[in-house]
XYZ file of N, CA and C in Angstrom:
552
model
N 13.532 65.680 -28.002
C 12.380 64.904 -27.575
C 12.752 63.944 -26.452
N 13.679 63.452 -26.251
C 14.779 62.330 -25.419
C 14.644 63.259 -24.228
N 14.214 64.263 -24.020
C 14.781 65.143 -22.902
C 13.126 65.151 -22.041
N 12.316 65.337 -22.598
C 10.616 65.059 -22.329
C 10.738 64.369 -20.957
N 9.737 64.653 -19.915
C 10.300 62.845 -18.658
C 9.275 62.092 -19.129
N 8.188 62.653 -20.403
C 7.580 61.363 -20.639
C 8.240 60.177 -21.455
N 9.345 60.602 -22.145
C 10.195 59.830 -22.599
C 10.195 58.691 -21.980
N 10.605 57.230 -21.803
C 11.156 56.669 -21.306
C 12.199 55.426 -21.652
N 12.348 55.738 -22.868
C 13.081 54.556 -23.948
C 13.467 55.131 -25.116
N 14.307 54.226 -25.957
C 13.885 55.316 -27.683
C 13.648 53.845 -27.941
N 12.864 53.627 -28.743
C 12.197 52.943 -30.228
C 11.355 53.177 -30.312
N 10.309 52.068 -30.582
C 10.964 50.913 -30.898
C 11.995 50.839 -32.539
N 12.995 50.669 -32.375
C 13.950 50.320 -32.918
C 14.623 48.970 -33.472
N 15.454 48.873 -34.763
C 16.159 47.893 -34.765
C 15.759 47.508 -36.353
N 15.997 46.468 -36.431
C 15.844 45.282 -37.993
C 15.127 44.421 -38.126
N 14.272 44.513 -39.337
C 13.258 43.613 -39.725
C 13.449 43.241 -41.481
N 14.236 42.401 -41.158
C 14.299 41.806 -42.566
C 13.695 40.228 -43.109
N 12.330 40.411 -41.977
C 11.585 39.229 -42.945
C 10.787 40.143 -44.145
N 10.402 41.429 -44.068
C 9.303 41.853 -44.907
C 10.014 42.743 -45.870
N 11.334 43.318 -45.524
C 12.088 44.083 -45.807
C 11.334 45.136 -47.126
N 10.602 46.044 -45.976
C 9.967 47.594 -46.313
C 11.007 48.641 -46.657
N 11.919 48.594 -46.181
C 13.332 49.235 -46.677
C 14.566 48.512 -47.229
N 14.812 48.906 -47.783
C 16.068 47.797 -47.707
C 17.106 48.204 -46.747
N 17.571 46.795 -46.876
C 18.328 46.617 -45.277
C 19.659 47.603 -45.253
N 20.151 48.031 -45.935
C 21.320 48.978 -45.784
C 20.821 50.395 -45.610
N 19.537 50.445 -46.057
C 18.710 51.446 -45.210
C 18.837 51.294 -43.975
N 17.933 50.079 -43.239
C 17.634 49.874 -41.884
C 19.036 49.878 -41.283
N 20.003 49.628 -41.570
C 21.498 49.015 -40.899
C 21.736 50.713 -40.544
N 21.689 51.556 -41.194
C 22.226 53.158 -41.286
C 21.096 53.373 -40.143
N 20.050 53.361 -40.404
C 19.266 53.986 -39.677
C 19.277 53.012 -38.167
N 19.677 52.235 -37.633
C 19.595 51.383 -36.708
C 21.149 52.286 -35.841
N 22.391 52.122 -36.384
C 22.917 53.030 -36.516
C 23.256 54.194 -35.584
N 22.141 55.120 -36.119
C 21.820 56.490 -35.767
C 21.105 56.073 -33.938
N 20.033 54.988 -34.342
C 19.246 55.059 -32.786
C 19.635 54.327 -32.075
N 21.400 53.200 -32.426
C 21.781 53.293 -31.102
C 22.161 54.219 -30.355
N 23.477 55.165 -31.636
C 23.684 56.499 -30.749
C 22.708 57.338 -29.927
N 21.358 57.397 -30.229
C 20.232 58.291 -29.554
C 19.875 57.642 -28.722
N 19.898 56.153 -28.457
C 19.739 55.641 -27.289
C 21.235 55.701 -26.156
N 22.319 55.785 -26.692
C 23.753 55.907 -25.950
C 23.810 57.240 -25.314
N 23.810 58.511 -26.617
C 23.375 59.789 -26.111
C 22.435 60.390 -25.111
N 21.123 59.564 -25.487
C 20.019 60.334 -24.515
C 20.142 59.494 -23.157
N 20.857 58.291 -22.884
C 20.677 57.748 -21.236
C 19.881 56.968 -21.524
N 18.640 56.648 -22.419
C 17.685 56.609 -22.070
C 17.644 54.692 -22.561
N 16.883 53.898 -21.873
C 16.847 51.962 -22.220
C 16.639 52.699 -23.923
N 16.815 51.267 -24.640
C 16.288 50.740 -25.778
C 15.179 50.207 -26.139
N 14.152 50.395 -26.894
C 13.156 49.486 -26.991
C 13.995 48.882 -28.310
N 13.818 47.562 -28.587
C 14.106 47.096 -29.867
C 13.425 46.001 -30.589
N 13.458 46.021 -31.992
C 12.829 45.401 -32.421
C 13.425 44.495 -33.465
N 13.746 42.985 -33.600
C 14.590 42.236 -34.356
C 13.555 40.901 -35.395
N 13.695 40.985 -36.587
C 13.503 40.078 -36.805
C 14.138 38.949 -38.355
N 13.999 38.216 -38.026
C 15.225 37.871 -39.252
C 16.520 37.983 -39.665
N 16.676 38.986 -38.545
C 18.003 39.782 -38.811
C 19.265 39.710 -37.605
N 19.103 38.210 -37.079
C 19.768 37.856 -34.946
C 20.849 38.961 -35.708
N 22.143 38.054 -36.461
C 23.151 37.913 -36.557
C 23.990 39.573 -36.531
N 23.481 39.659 -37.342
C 23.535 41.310 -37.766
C 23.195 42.381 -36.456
N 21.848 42.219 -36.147
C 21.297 42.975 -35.247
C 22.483 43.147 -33.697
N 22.710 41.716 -33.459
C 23.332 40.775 -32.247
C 24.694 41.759 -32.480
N 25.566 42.123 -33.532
C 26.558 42.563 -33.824
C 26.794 44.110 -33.401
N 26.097 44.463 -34.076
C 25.997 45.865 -33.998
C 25.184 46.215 -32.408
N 24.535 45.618 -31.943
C 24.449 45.813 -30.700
C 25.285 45.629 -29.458
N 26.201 44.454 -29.465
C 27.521 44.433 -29.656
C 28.082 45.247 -29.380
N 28.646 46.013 -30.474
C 29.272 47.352 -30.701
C 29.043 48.109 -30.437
N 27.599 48.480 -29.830
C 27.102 49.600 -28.933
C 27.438 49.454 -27.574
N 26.881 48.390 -27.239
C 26.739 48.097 -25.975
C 27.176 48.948 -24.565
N 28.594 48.858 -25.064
C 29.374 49.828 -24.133
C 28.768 51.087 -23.382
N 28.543 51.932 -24.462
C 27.323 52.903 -24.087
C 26.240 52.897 -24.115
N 25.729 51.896 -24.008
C 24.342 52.132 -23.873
C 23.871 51.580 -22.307
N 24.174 52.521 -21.854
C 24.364 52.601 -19.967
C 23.019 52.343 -19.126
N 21.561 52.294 -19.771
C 20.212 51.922 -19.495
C 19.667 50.795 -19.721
N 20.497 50.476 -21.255
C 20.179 48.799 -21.290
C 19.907 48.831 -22.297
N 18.892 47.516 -22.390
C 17.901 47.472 -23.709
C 16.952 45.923 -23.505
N 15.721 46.085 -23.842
C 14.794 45.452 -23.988
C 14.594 44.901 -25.506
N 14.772 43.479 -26.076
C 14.583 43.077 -27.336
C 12.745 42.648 -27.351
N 12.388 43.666 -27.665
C 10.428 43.422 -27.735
C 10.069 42.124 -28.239
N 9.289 41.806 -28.123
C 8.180 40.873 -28.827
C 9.562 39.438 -29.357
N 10.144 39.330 -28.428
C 11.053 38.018 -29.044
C 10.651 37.144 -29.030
N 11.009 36.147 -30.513
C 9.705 34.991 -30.947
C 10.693 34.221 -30.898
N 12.579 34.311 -30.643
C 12.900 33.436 -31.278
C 13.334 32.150 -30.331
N 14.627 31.231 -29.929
C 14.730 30.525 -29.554
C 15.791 30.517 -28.095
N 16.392 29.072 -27.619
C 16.949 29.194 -26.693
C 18.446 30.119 -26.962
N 19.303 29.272 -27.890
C 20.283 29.878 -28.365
C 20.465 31.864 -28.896
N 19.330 32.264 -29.153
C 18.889 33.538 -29.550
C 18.765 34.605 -27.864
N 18.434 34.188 -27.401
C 17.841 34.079 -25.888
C 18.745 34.194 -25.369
N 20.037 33.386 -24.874
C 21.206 33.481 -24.229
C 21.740 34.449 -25.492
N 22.030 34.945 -25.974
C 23.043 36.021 -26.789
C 22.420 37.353 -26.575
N 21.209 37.245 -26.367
C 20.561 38.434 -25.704
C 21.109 38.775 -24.061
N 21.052 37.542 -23.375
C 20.946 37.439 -22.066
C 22.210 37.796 -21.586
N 23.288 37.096 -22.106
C 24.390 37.132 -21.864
C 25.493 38.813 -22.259
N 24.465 39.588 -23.493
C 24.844 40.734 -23.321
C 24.189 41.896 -22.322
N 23.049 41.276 -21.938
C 22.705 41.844 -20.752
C 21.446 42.383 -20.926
N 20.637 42.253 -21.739
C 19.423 42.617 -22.560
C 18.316 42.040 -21.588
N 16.710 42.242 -21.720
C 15.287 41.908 -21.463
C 15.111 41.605 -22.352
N 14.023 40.776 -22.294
C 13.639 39.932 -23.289
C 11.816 40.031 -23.284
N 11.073 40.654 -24.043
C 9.242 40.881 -23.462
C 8.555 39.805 -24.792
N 8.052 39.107 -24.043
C 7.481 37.853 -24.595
C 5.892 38.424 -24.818
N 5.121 38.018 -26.210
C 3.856 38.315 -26.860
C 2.933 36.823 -26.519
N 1.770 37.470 -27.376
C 1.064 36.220 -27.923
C 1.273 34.970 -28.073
N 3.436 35.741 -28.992
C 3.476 34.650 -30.038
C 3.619 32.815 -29.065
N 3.589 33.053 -27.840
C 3.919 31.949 -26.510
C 2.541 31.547 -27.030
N 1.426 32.032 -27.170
C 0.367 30.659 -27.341
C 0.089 30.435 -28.895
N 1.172 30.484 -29.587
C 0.989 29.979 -30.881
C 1.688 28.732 -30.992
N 0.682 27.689 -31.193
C 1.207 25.615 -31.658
C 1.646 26.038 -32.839
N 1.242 26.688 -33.727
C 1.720 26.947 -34.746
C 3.822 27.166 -35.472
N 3.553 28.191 -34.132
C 5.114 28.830 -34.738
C 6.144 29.142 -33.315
N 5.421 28.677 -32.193
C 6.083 29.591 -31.042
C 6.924 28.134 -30.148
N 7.035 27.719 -31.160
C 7.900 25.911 -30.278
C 8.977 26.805 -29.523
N 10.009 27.099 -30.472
C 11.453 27.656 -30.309
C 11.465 29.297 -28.783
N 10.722 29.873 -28.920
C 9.988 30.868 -28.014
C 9.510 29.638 -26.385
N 8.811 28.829 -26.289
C 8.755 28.105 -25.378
C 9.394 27.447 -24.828
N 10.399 26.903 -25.429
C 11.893 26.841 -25.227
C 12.717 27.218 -24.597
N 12.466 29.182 -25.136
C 13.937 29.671 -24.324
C 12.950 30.622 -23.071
N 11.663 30.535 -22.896
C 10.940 31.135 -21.713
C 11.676 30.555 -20.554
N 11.876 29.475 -20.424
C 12.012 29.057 -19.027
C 13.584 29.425 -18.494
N 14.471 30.071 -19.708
C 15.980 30.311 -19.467
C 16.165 31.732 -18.779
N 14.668 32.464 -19.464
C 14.621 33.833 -18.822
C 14.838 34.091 -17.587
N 15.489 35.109 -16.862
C 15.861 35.635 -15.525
C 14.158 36.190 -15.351
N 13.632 35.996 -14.280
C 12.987 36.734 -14.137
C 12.470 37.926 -13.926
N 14.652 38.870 -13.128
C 14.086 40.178 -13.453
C 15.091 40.840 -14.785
N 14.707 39.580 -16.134
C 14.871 40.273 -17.373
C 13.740 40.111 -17.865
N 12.532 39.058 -17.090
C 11.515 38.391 -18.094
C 10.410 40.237 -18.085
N 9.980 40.292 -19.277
C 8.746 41.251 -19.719
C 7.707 40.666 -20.490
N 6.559 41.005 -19.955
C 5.146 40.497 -20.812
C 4.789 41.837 -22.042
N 4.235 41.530 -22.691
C 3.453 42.485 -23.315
C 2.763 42.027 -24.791
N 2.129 42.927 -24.948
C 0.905 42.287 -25.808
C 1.459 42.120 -27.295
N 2.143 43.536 -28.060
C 2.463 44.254 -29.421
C 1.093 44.049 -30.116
N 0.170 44.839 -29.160
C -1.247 45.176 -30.329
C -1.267 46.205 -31.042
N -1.934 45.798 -32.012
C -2.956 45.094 -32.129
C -2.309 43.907 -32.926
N -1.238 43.206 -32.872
C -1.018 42.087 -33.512
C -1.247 40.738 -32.290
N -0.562 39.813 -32.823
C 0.084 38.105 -31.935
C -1.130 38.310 -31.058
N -2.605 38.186 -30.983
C -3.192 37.848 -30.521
C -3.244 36.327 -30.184
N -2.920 36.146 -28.699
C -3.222 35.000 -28.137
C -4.032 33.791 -28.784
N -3.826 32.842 -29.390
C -4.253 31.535 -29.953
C -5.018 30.932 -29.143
N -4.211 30.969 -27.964
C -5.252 30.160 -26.568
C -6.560 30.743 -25.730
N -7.014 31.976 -26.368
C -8.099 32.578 -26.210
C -9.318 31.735 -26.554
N -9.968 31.488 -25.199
C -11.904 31.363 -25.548
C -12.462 31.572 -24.630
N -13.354 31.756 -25.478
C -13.889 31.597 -26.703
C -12.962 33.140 -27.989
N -12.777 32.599 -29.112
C -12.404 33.298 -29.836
C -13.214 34.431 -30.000
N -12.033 35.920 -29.950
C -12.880 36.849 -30.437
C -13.421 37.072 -31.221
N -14.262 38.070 -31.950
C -14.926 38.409 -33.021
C -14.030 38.604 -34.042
N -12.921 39.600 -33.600
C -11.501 40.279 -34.027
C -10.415 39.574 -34.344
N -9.531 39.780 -35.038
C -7.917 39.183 -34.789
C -7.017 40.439 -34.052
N -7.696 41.672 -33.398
C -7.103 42.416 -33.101
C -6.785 41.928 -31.467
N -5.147 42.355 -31.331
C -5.143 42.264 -30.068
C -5.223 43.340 -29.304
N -5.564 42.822 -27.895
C -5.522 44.144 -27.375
C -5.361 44.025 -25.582
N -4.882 45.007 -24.662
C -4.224 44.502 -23.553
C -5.081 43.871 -22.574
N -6.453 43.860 -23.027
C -7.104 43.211 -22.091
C -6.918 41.338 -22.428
N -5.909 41.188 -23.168
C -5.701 39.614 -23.717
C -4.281 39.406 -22.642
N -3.627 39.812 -21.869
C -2.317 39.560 -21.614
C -2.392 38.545 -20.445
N -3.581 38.144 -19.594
C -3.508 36.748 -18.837
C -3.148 35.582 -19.611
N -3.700 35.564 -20.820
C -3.778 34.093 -21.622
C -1.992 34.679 -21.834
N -1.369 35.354 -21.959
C 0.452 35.249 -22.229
C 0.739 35.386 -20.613
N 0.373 35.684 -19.841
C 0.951 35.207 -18.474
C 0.778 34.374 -17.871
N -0.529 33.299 -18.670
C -0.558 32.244 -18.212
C 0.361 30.779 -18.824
N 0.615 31.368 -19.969
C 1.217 30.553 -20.875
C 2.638 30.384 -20.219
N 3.277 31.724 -20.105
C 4.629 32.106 -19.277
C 4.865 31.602 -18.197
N 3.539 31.799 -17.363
C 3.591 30.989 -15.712
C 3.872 29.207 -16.439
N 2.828 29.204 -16.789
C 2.730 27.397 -17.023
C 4.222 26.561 -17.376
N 4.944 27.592 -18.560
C 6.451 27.013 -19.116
C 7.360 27.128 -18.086
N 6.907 28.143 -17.095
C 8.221 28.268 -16.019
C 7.746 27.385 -14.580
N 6.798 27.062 -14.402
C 6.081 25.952 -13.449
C 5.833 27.109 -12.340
N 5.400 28.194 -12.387
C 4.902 29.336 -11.856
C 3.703 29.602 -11.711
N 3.213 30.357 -10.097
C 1.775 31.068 -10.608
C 1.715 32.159 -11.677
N 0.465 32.257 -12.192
C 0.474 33.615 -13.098
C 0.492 34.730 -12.122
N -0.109 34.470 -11.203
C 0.161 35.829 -10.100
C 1.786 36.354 -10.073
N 2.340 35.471 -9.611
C 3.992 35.588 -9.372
C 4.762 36.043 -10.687
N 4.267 35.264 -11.790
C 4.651 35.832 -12.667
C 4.287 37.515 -13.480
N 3.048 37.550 -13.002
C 2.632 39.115 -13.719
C 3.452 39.844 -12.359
N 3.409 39.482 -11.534
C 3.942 40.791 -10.140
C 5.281 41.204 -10.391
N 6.136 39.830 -10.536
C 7.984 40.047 -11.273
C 7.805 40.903 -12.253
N 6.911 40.490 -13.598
C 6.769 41.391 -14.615
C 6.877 42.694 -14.426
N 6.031 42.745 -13.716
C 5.481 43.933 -13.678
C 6.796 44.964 -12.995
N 7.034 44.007 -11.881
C 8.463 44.927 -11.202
C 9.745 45.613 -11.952
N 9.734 44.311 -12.858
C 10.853 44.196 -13.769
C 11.162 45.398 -15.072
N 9.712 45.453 -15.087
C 9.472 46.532 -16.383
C 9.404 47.802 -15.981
N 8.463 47.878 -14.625
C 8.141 49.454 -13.773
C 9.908 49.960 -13.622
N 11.125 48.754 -13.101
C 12.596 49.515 -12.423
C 13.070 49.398 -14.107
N 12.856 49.056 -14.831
C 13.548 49.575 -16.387
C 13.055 50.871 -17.118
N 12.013 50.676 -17.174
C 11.795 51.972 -17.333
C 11.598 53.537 -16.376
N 11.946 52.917 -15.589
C 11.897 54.123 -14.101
C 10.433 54.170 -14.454
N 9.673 53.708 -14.286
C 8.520 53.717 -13.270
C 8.017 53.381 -12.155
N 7.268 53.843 -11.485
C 6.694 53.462 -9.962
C 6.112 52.189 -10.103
N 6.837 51.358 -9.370
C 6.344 49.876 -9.576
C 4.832 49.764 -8.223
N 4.055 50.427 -7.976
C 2.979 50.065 -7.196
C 1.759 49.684 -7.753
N 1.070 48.805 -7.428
C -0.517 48.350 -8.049
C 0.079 46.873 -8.209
């Protein structure tokens, strides 16, 4: 399937041990397997971490070497310190919703402004982390990509940026990672 050119990543992937649907020596085996399929196939990482830096941070780590495309840590909620251990192994970092949550997204606002800009990625992870700073509120709690100004505006604002400048980097940043045609 890695071989497809619609391919353009393998995951989303990785550890989630706030809800822990498997247990984690499940997920650790199986995490595992899709670095090798991400080392093997060439192809970036999508990944997905939560609860789990230390561990995750390790074993990625230990991949690293081969994994010659990279890797993107999705929807990262967490902080500055979390942020540089990503950064510093050489990772993207694609920031959600969770940027306009007062609620829970202090630590996330934090480490926005440490982001490189061509590591920074926007994206939605809908239908969840619907934007807080939306109004008038939708009908829905579903998100969906027509919500991603209110997170590029949030992003522009923490980095003292236009949102223009900031969705255009985005956008560049994500089109040359995933080998896509960065035009529009």
């Amino acid at each position: 399937m890695t071989a497809q050119p619609e391919v353009v990543a393998v995951g989303e992937c990785g550890l989630d041990f706030n809800r822990d649907y498997s247990p984690r020596e499940d997920q650790i085996a199986a995490f595992e397997k899709q670095l090798a399929l991400g080392a093997r196939s060439g192809l970036p990482l999508f990944l997905h971490q939560r609860d789990a830096h230390d561990v995750f941070l390790g074993m990625l780590r230990d991949a690293w070497p081969d994994l010659k495309a990279g890797a993107v840590v999705h929807c990262f909620t967490e902080g500055p310190r979390e942020a540089e251990d990503y950064l510093d192994l050489g990772c993207h970092l694609g920031v959600t919703g969770w940027v306009c949550d007062e609620r829970r997204g202090d630590a996330l606002r934090a480490a926005v402004p440490l982001i490189p800009r061509e590591r920074l990625m926007l994206e939605t992870d809908a239908p969840y982390l619907l934007p807080r700073t939306i109004e008038p509120r939708p009908a829905t709690r579903r998100n969906e990509p027509m919500h991603m100004p209110w997170v590029g505006r949030a992003v522009a604002e923490l980095r003292g940026e236009s949102i223009e400048e900031v969705a255009r980097e985005a956008w560049i940043t994500t089109s040359a990672f995933f080998g896509l045609e960065a035009s529009g």
